[in-house]
CSV table of C-alpha atoms in Angstrom, one decimal:
chain,number,residue,atom,x,y,z
A,1,UNK,CA,-261.4,-18.7,-102.1
A,2,UNK,CA,-257.9,-19.3,-103.3
A,3,UNK,CA,-255.5,-16.4,-102.7
A,4,UNK,CA,-252.8,-15.3,-105.2
A,5,UNK,CA,-250.0,-14.6,-102.7
A,6,UNK,CA,-247.5,-13.9,-105.5
A,7,UNK,CA,-249.3,-10.6,-106.3
A,8,UNK,CA,-249.5,-9.4,-102.7
A,9,UNK,CA,-246.9,-7.3,-101.0
A,10,UNK,CA,-245.1,-8.4,-97.9
A,11,UNK,CA,-247.2,-6.1,-95.7
A,12,UNK,CA,-250.4,-7.6,-97.2
A,13,UNK,CA,-249.0,-11.1,-96.7
A,14,UNK,CA,-248.2,-10.3,-93.0
A,15,UNK,CA,-251.8,-9.1,-92.5
A,16,UNK,CA,-253.1,-12.2,-94.1
A,17,UNK,CA,-250.9,-14.3,-91.9
A,18,UNK,CA,-252.0,-12.5,-88.8
A,19,UNK,CA,-255.7,-13.0,-89.7
A,20,UNK,CA,-255.0,-16.7,-90.3
A,21,UNK,CA,-253.1,-17.1,-87.0
A,22,UNK,CA,-249.9,-17.9,-88.7
A,23,UNK,CA,-246.8,-16.8,-86.9
A,24,UNK,CA,-244.3,-15.1,-89.2
A,25,UNK,CA,-240.7,-14.5,-87.9
A,26,UNK,CA,-239.4,-11.0,-87.9
A,27,UNK,CA,-237.3,-10.3,-91.0
A,28,UNK,CA,-238.8,-13.2,-93.0
A,29,UNK,CA,-238.6,-13.0,-96.7
A,30,UNK,CA,-241.7,-12.8,-99.0
A,31,UNK,CA,-241.1,-16.4,-100.2
A,32,UNK,CA,-241.0,-17.7,-96.6
A,33,UNK,CA,-244.2,-15.8,-95.8
A,34,UNK,CA,-246.0,-17.2,-98.9
A,35,UNK,CA,-244.8,-20.7,-98.0
A,36,UNK,CA,-246.1,-20.4,-94.5
A,37,UNK,CA,-249.5,-19.2,-95.6
A,38,UNK,CA,-249.8,-22.0,-98.2
A,39,UNK,CA,-248.9,-24.6,-95.7
A,40,UNK,CA,-251.4,-23.2,-93.2
A,41,UNK,CA,-254.0,-23.3,-96.0
A,42,UNK,CA,-253.3,-27.0,-96.6
A,43,UNK,CA,-253.7,-27.8,-92.9
A,44,UNK,CA,-256.9,-25.8,-92.4
A,45,UNK,CA,-260.2,-27.6,-92.2
A,46,UNK,CA,-262.2,-27.5,-95.5
A,47,UNK,CA,-265.9,-27.7,-96.1
A,48,UNK,CA,-266.8,-30.5,-98.4
A,49,UNK,CA,-270.2,-31.2,-100.0
A,50,UNK,CA,-271.2,-34.6,-101.1
A,51,UNK,CA,-274.5,-35.2,-103.0
A,52,UNK,CA,-275.9,-38.7,-103.1
A,53,UNK,CA,-278.9,-37.8,-105.3
A,54,UNK,CA,-280.2,-34.4,-106.5
A,55,UNK,CA,-280.1,-32.0,-103.6
A,56,UNK,CA,-283.6,-30.8,-104.3
A,57,UNK,CA,-285.0,-34.3,-104.0
A,58,UNK,CA,-282.7,-36.1,-101.5
A,59,UNK,CA,-279.8,-35.8,-99.2
A,60,UNK,CA,-277.0,-33.2,-99.2
A,61,UNK,CA,-274.1,-33.7,-96.8
A,62,UNK,CA,-271.5,-31.2,-95.7
A,63,UNK,CA,-268.8,-31.7,-93.1
A,64,UNK,CA,-265.5,-30.4,-91.9
A,65,UNK,CA,-262.5,-32.7,-92.3
A,66,UNK,CA,-261.3,-33.6,-88.9
A,67,UNK,CA,-258.0,-32.3,-87.5
A,68,UNK,CA,-256.5,-33.6,-84.3
A,69,UNK,CA,-253.5,-31.9,-82.7
A,70,UNK,CA,-251.6,-33.3,-79.7
A,71,UNK,CA,-248.3,-32.5,-78.0
A,72,UNK,CA,-246.6,-35.6,-79.2
A,73,UNK,CA,-243.2,-34.0,-79.4
A,74,UNK,CA,-243.3,-33.0,-75.8
A,75,UNK,CA,-244.8,-36.4,-74.8
A,76,UNK,CA,-242.1,-38.3,-76.7
A,77,UNK,CA,-239.4,-36.2,-75.1
A,78,UNK,CA,-240.8,-37.0,-71.6
A,79,UNK,CA,-241.0,-40.7,-72.5
A,80,UNK,CA,-237.4,-40.7,-73.7
A,81,UNK,CA,-236.4,-39.1,-70.4
A,82,UNK,CA,-238.3,-41.8,-68.4
A,83,UNK,CA,-236.9,-44.7,-70.4
A,84,UNK,CA,-233.4,-43.4,-70.2
A,85,UNK,CA,-233.4,-44.2,-66.5
A,86,UNK,CA,-233.6,-47.9,-67.4
A,87,UNK,CA,-230.6,-47.8,-69.8
A,88,UNK,CA,-227.8,-49.9,-68.5
A,89,UNK,CA,-229.8,-51.5,-65.7
A,90,UNK,CA,-229.5,-55.3,-65.8
A,91,UNK,CA,-231.7,-56.7,-63.0
A,92,UNK,CA,-230.9,-60.3,-61.9
A,93,UNK,CA,-233.5,-62.9,-61.6
A,94,UNK,CA,-231.5,-64.4,-58.7
A,95,UNK,CA,-231.8,-61.3,-56.7
A,96,UNK,CA,-235.0,-61.0,-54.7
A,97,UNK,CA,-234.5,-57.2,-54.4
A,98,UNK,CA,-234.1,-56.9,-58.2
A,99,UNK,CA,-237.2,-59.0,-58.8
A,100,UNK,CA,-239.2,-56.8,-56.5
A,101,UNK,CA,-237.9,-53.7,-58.1
A,102,UNK,CA,-238.8,-55.0,-61.5
A,103,UNK,CA,-242.4,-55.6,-60.4
A,104,UNK,CA,-242.7,-52.0,-59.1
A,105,UNK,CA,-241.2,-50.5,-62.3
A,106,UNK,CA,-243.3,-52.6,-64.5
A,107,UNK,CA,-246.5,-51.5,-62.8
A,108,UNK,CA,-245.3,-47.9,-63.2
A,109,UNK,CA,-244.6,-48.2,-66.9
A,110,UNK,CA,-247.9,-50.0,-67.6
A,111,UNK,CA,-249.7,-47.2,-65.8
A,112,UNK,CA,-248.1,-44.7,-68.1
A,113,UNK,CA,-249.0,-46.8,-71.2
A,114,UNK,CA,-252.6,-47.1,-69.9
A,115,UNK,CA,-252.9,-43.3,-69.6
A,116,UNK,CA,-251.9,-42.8,-73.2
A,117,UNK,CA,-254.2,-45.6,-74.4
A,118,UNK,CA,-257.2,-44.3,-72.5
A,119,UNK,CA,-256.7,-40.8,-73.9
A,120,UNK,CA,-256.4,-42.2,-77.4
A,121,UNK,CA,-259.7,-44.2,-77.0
A,122,UNK,CA,-261.5,-41.1,-75.6
A,123,UNK,CA,-260.3,-38.9,-78.5
A,124,UNK,CA,-261.3,-41.6,-81.0
A,125,UNK,CA,-264.8,-42.0,-79.6
A,126,UNK,CA,-265.3,-38.3,-79.7
A,127,UNK,CA,-263.9,-38.0,-83.2
A,128,UNK,CA,-266.2,-40.8,-84.4
A,129,UNK,CA,-269.3,-39.6,-82.6
A,130,UNK,CA,-270.7,-37.5,-85.5
A,131,UNK,CA,-269.8,-40.2,-88.0
A,132,UNK,CA,-271.7,-42.8,-86.0
A,133,UNK,CA,-274.7,-40.6,-85.7
A,134,UNK,CA,-274.6,-39.9,-89.4
A,135,UNK,CA,-274.4,-43.6,-90.3
A,136,UNK,CA,-277.2,-44.5,-87.9
A,137,UNK,CA,-279.5,-41.9,-89.4
A,138,UNK,CA,-278.6,-42.7,-93.0
A,139,UNK,CA,-279.0,-46.4,-92.5
A,140,UNK,CA,-282.4,-45.9,-90.9
A,141,UNK,CA,-283.6,-43.9,-93.9
A,142,UNK,CA,-282.1,-46.5,-96.3
A,143,UNK,CA,-283.8,-49.4,-94.5
A,144,UNK,CA,-287.2,-47.7,-94.8
A,145,UNK,CA,-286.8,-47.5,-98.6
A,146,UNK,CA,-285.6,-51.1,-98.8
A,147,UNK,CA,-288.5,-52.4,-96.7
A,148,UNK,CA,-290.9,-50.9,-99.2
A,149,UNK,CA,-288.9,-52.4,-102.1
A,150,UNK,CA,-289.0,-55.8,-100.3
A,151,UNK,CA,-292.8,-55.7,-100.1
A,152,UNK,CA,-293.0,-55.2,-103.8
A,153,UNK,CA,-290.5,-57.9,-104.5
A,154,UNK,CA,-292.6,-60.4,-102.4
A,155,UNK,CA,-295.5,-59.8,-104.8
A,156,UNK,CA,-293.2,-60.4,-107.8
A,157,UNK,CA,-291.9,-63.7,-106.3
A,158,UNK,CA,-295.4,-64.9,-105.5
A,159,UNK,CA,-296.4,-64.3,-109.1
A,160,UNK,CA,-293.3,-65.9,-110.5
A,161,UNK,CA,-293.7,-69.0,-108.3
A,162,UNK,CA,-297.3,-69.4,-109.5
A,163,UNK,CA,-296.0,-69.3,-113.1
A,164,UNK,CA,-293.3,-71.9,-112.4
A,165,UNK,CA,-295.8,-74.2,-110.7
A,166,UNK,CA,-298.2,-74.0,-113.6
A,167,UNK,CA,-295.4,-74.7,-116.1
A,168,UNK,CA,-294.1,-77.6,-114.1
A,169,UNK,CA,-297.6,-79.1,-113.8
A,170,UNK,CA,-297.9,-79.0,-117.6
A,171,UNK,CA,-294.5,-80.7,-118.1
A,172,UNK,CA,-295.3,-83.4,-115.6
A,173,UNK,CA,-298.6,-84.1,-117.2
A,174,UNK,CA,-297.0,-84.3,-120.6
A,175,UNK,CA,-294.3,-86.7,-119.3
A,176,UNK,CA,-296.8,-89.1,-117.6
A,177,UNK,CA,-298.9,-89.2,-120.8
A,178,UNK,CA,-296.0,-90.1,-123.1
A,179,UNK,CA,-293.7,-92.2,-120.8
A,180,UNK,CA,-296.3,-94.8,-120.0
A,181,UNK,CA,-295.1,-97.6,-117.7
A,182,UNK,CA,-291.6,-96.0,-117.7
A,183,UNK,CA,-293.0,-93.3,-115.4
A,184,UNK,CA,-293.5,-95.9,-112.7
A,185,UNK,CA,-289.8,-96.6,-112.5
A,186,UNK,CA,-288.5,-93.1,-113.4
A,187,UNK,CA,-290.2,-90.1,-111.7
A,188,UNK,CA,-290.5,-86.8,-113.5
A,189,UNK,CA,-287.9,-85.3,-111.2
A,190,UNK,CA,-285.4,-87.8,-112.4
A,191,UNK,CA,-285.5,-86.3,-115.9
A,192,UNK,CA,-286.5,-82.6,-115.3
A,193,UNK,CA,-284.1,-79.7,-115.8
A,194,UNK,CA,-284.6,-76.8,-113.4
A,195,UNK,CA,-283.8,-74.4,-116.3
A,196,UNK,CA,-287.1,-75.4,-117.9
A,197,UNK,CA,-289.0,-73.3,-115.4
A,198,UNK,CA,-287.2,-70.1,-116.3
A,199,UNK,CA,-289.1,-67.4,-118.2
A,200,UNK,CA,-286.6,-67.6,-121.1
A,201,UNK,CA,-287.3,-71.3,-121.7
A,202,UNK,CA,-290.3,-71.8,-124.1
A,203,UNK,CA,-292.7,-74.5,-123.1
A,204,UNK,CA,-292.7,-76.3,-126.5
A,205,UNK,CA,-288.9,-76.5,-126.5
A,206,UNK,CA,-289.0,-77.9,-122.9
A,207,UNK,CA,-291.4,-80.6,-123.9
A,208,UNK,CA,-289.2,-81.5,-126.9
A,209,UNK,CA,-286.2,-81.9,-124.6
A,210,UNK,CA,-288.2,-84.0,-122.2
A,211,UNK,CA,-289.3,-86.3,-124.9
A,212,UNK,CA,-285.7,-86.7,-126.1
A,213,UNK,CA,-284.7,-87.8,-122.6
A,214,UNK,CA,-287.5,-90.3,-122.3
A,215,UNK,CA,-286.5,-91.8,-125.7
A,216,UNK,CA,-282.9,-92.2,-124.5
A,217,UNK,CA,-283.9,-93.9,-121.3
A,218,UNK,CA,-286.1,-96.4,-123.2
A,219,UNK,CA,-283.4,-97.1,-125.7
A,220,UNK,CA,-280.7,-97.6,-123.0
A,221,UNK,CA,-283.0,-100.0,-121.2
A,222,UNK,CA,-283.6,-102.1,-124.3
A,223,UNK,CA,-279.9,-102.2,-124.9
A,224,UNK,CA,-279.3,-103.3,-121.3
A,225,UNK,CA,-281.9,-106.1,-121.6
A,226,UNK,CA,-280.2,-107.5,-124.7
A,227,UNK,CA,-276.8,-107.9,-123.0
A,228,UNK,CA,-277.9,-110.9,-120.9
A,229,UNK,CA,-275.6,-110.1,-118.0
A,230,UNK,CA,-275.0,-112.6,-115.2
A,231,UNK,CA,-276.6,-110.1,-112.8
A,232,UNK,CA,-279.2,-108.8,-115.1
A,233,UNK,CA,-281.8,-107.8,-112.6
A,234,UNK,CA,-279.3,-106.0,-110.4
A,235,UNK,CA,-278.0,-104.1,-113.4
A,236,UNK,CA,-281.5,-103.0,-114.4
A,237,UNK,CA,-282.3,-101.8,-110.9
A,238,UNK,CA,-279.1,-99.8,-110.8
A,239,UNK,CA,-279.9,-98.3,-114.2
A,240,UNK,CA,-283.2,-97.0,-113.1
A,241,UNK,CA,-281.5,-95.5,-110.0
A,242,UNK,CA,-278.8,-93.7,-112.0
A,243,UNK,CA,-280.2,-93.6,-115.5
A,244,UNK,CA,-276.7,-94.3,-116.7
A,245,UNK,CA,-276.2,-97.3,-118.9
A,246,UNK,CA,-272.4,-97.5,-118.5
A,247,UNK,CA,-272.7,-97.3,-114.7
A,248,UNK,CA,-275.3,-100.1,-114.6
A,249,UNK,CA,-273.1,-102.4,-116.8
A,250,UNK,CA,-270.1,-101.7,-114.7
A,251,UNK,CA,-272.0,-102.5,-111.6
A,252,UNK,CA,-273.1,-105.8,-113.0
A,253,UNK,CA,-269.5,-106.6,-114.0
A,254,UNK,CA,-268.4,-105.8,-110.5
A,255,UNK,CA,-270.9,-108.1,-109.0
A,256,UNK,CA,-269.8,-110.9,-111.3
A,257,UNK,CA,-266.2,-110.4,-110.5
A,258,UNK,CA,-266.9,-110.3,-106.8
A,259,UNK,CA,-268.8,-113.6,-107.1
A,260,UNK,CA,-265.9,-115.1,-108.9
A,261,UNK,CA,-263.5,-114.1,-106.2
A,262,UNK,CA,-265.8,-115.3,-103.5
A,263,UNK,CA,-266.0,-118.7,-105.1
A,264,UNK,CA,-262.3,-118.9,-105.5
A,265,UNK,CA,-261.8,-118.1,-101.8
A,266,UNK,CA,-264.3,-120.8,-100.8
A,267,UNK,CA,-262.5,-123.3,-103.1
A,268,UNK,CA,-259.1,-122.5,-101.4
A,269,UNK,CA,-260.5,-122.7,-97.9
A,270,UNK,CA,-262.7,-125.7,-98.2
A,271,UNK,CA,-261.5,-127.5,-101.4
A,272,UNK,CA,-263.7,-128.6,-104.2
A,273,UNK,CA,-267.1,-129.7,-103.1
A,274,UNK,CA,-267.3,-133.5,-102.6
A,275,UNK,CA,-269.5,-135.5,-104.9
A,276,UNK,CA,-272.2,-137.3,-103.1
A,277,UNK,CA,-271.4,-141.1,-103.0
A,278,UNK,CA,-273.6,-143.2,-105.2
A,279,UNK,CA,-275.4,-145.7,-103.0
A,280,UNK,CA,-276.2,-149.1,-104.4
A,281,UNK,CA,-279.7,-150.1,-105.1
A,282,UNK,CA,-281.3,-151.5,-102.0
A,283,UNK,CA,-281.5,-155.3,-101.8
A,284,UNK,CA,-284.9,-156.9,-101.4
A,285,UNK,CA,-285.7,-157.6,-97.7
A,286,UNK,CA,-284.6,-161.0,-96.5
A,287,UNK,CA,-286.7,-163.0,-94.0
A,288,UNK,CA,-285.5,-162.5,-90.4
A,289,UNK,CA,-283.6,-165.5,-89.0
A,290,UNK,CA,-285.2,-167.5,-86.2
A,291,UNK,CA,-283.9,-166.3,-82.8
A,292,UNK,CA,-281.5,-168.7,-81.0
A,293,UNK,CA,-282.9,-170.3,-77.8
A,294,UNK,CA,-282.1,-168.4,-74.7
A,295,UNK,CA,-280.7,-170.7,-71.9
A,296,UNK,CA,-282.4,-170.5,-68.6
A,297,UNK,CA,-280.3,-169.0,-65.8
A,298,UNK,CA,-281.3,-169.6,-62.2
A,299,UNK,CA,-282.1,-166.4,-60.3
A,300,UNK,CA,-279.3,-165.3,-57.9
A,301,UNK,CA,-280.2,-164.3,-54.3
A,302,UNK,CA,-279.7,-160.6,-53.5
A,303,UNK,CA,-276.5,-159.9,-51.4
A,304,UNK,CA,-277.0,-159.5,-47.7
A,305,UNK,CA,-275.6,-156.7,-45.4
A,306,UNK,CA,-273.2,-159.3,-44.0
A,307,UNK,CA,-271.9,-160.2,-47.4
A,308,UNK,CA,-271.4,-156.4,-48.3
A,309,UNK,CA,-269.5,-155.9,-45.0
A,310,UNK,CA,-267.3,-158.9,-45.6
A,311,UNK,CA,-266.5,-157.7,-49.1
A,312,UNK,CA,-265.6,-154.2,-47.8
A,313,UNK,CA,-263.3,-155.7,-45.1
A,314,UNK,CA,-261.7,-157.9,-47.7
A,315,UNK,CA,-260.9,-154.9,-50.0
A,316,UNK,CA,-259.6,-152.8,-47.1
A,317,UNK,CA,-257.2,-155.6,-46.0
A,318,UNK,CA,-256.0,-156.1,-49.6
A,319,UNK,CA,-255.2,-152.4,-49.8
A,320,UNK,CA,-253.4,-152.3,-46.5
A,321,UNK,CA,-251.3,-155.4,-47.3
A,322,UNK,CA,-250.3,-154.1,-50.7
A,323,UNK,CA,-246.8,-152.6,-51.4
A,324,UNK,CA,-246.2,-149.0,-50.3
A,325,UNK,CA,-243.3,-146.6,-51.3
A,326,UNK,CA,-243.6,-144.5,-48.1
A,327,UNK,CA,-242.8,-145.4,-44.5
A,328,UNK,CA,-245.6,-145.2,-41.9
A,329,UNK,CA,-246.1,-141.8,-40.2
A,330,UNK,CA,-248.1,-140.7,-37.2
A,331,UNK,CA,-251.7,-139.7,-38.0
A,332,UNK,CA,-254.7,-138.3,-36.2
A,333,UNK,CA,-258.2,-139.4,-37.1
A,334,UNK,CA,-260.9,-136.8,-36.1
A,335,UNK,CA,-264.3,-138.4,-35.5
A,336,UNK,CA,-267.2,-135.9,-35.2
A,337,UNK,CA,-269.2,-138.2,-32.9
A,338,UNK,CA,-269.4,-141.9,-32.0
A,339,UNK,CA,-270.6,-144.2,-29.3
A,340,UNK,CA,-268.2,-146.3,-27.2
A,341,UNK,CA,-269.4,-149.4,-29.1
A,342,UNK,CA,-268.8,-147.8,-32.5
A,343,UNK,CA,-265.3,-146.8,-31.4
A,344,UNK,CA,-264.5,-150.4,-30.3
A,345,UNK,CA,-265.7,-151.7,-33.6
A,346,UNK,CA,-263.6,-149.1,-35.4
A,347,UNK,CA,-260.6,-150.2,-33.3
A,348,UNK,CA,-261.1,-153.8,-34.4
A,349,UNK,CA,-261.2,-152.8,-38.0
A,350,UNK,CA,-258.0,-150.7,-37.6
A,351,UNK,CA,-256.3,-153.7,-36.1
A,352,UNK,CA,-257.3,-155.9,-39.0
A,353,UNK,CA,-255.3,-153.7,-41.4
A,354,UNK,CA,-252.4,-153.3,-39.0
A,355,UNK,CA,-253.1,-149.8,-37.5
A,356,UNK,CA,-252.1,-149.3,-33.9
A,357,UNK,CA,-252.9,-146.5,-31.5
A,358,UNK,CA,-255.1,-145.1,-28.8
A,359,UNK,CA,-258.6,-143.5,-29.0
A,360,UNK,CA,-259.0,-140.4,-26.9
A,361,UNK,CA,-262.4,-139.1,-26.0
A,362,UNK,CA,-263.2,-135.4,-26.7
A,363,UNK,CA,-262.5,-132.8,-29.4
A,364,UNK,CA,-259.1,-132.2,-30.8
A,365,UNK,CA,-258.7,-129.1,-28.7
A,366,UNK,CA,-259.8,-130.9,-25.5
A,367,UNK,CA,-257.4,-133.7,-26.1
A,368,UNK,CA,-254.5,-131.3,-26.7
A,369,UNK,CA,-255.4,-129.5,-23.5
A,370,UNK,CA,-255.4,-132.7,-21.5
A,371,UNK,CA,-252.3,-134.2,-23.1
A,372,UNK,CA,-250.1,-131.2,-23.7
A,373,UNK,CA,-251.5,-128.4,-21.5
A,374,UNK,CA,-252.7,-126.3,-24.5
A,375,UNK,CA,-253.9,-126.5,-28.1
A,376,UNK,CA,-251.4,-126.7,-31.0
A,377,UNK,CA,-252.0,-125.3,-34.4
């Protein structure tokens, strides 16, 4: 109940202030006491009632507006005192002692900040506890009501879907009956309007709109066939895909232009196609001339081994006696294996071409060992 402080005496005001726990200084004037009481009344918790539906049928809520008091003034004074100790301190990053001191002070300050934050979170959780409980209970009640409404809505949707299916079946049957062979190229879905299945769309009007669309497709097709486009078949296929006459014509024009460009590129790359030469008419066959007599050549005897050897020696001597741009140099011939007789024959052949030297028996390493006392790489 609102109090009319203006009509009360100072003594009455002091009694009211004492009952409300308001501290009134000694010697305070009436206006000051009234102001203190009014301020205390504004800060005092108030009971509030909120009705969502009629109280007799539903929920009635009452709560006290929250009020949180804290010693922030004293806390801020203490923080100012602590932070004042850091005024004027300029630690150096080059000083190991300063860096270590910074680490200690940082941990100390973070600890103070953590204490304030943890206390804030605890108060917040406690403050919100009744609100969270209220919301949970209210939401649970609401969800029970909505579940019942959802069950009823499911029945409505099932009935509406049956109505839509029946209406669509009638429209599809009407389309196939009137479209004839056009229905083979254009399915019902290509012309249907989803709005036709709404409750507000009368079936006769939907059929009328469907017939109009069929007539337009047929007329556009006839117009396209009369154009005689270079890519006529491709244009008609594109028309039945898009049901857009302008798009189909543009597509055919594009194909024609692409073909023209391709032919131009081929002409630039390969030139004009050559004309096939005109071949003269074949002459009548002439009688074949009589073959000339083949002279008889006496058979030559096959060359013997001696003849082949003599020819090889002759060629070798011709090579050795030919001109040479380089002076003779020492050489080593390595023979894998040979008999004494074969080596003598080889020596005779070497002599025929002017090669002089001495044959040494053994491998190259063995010869080096004997001649020089060790192998040479």
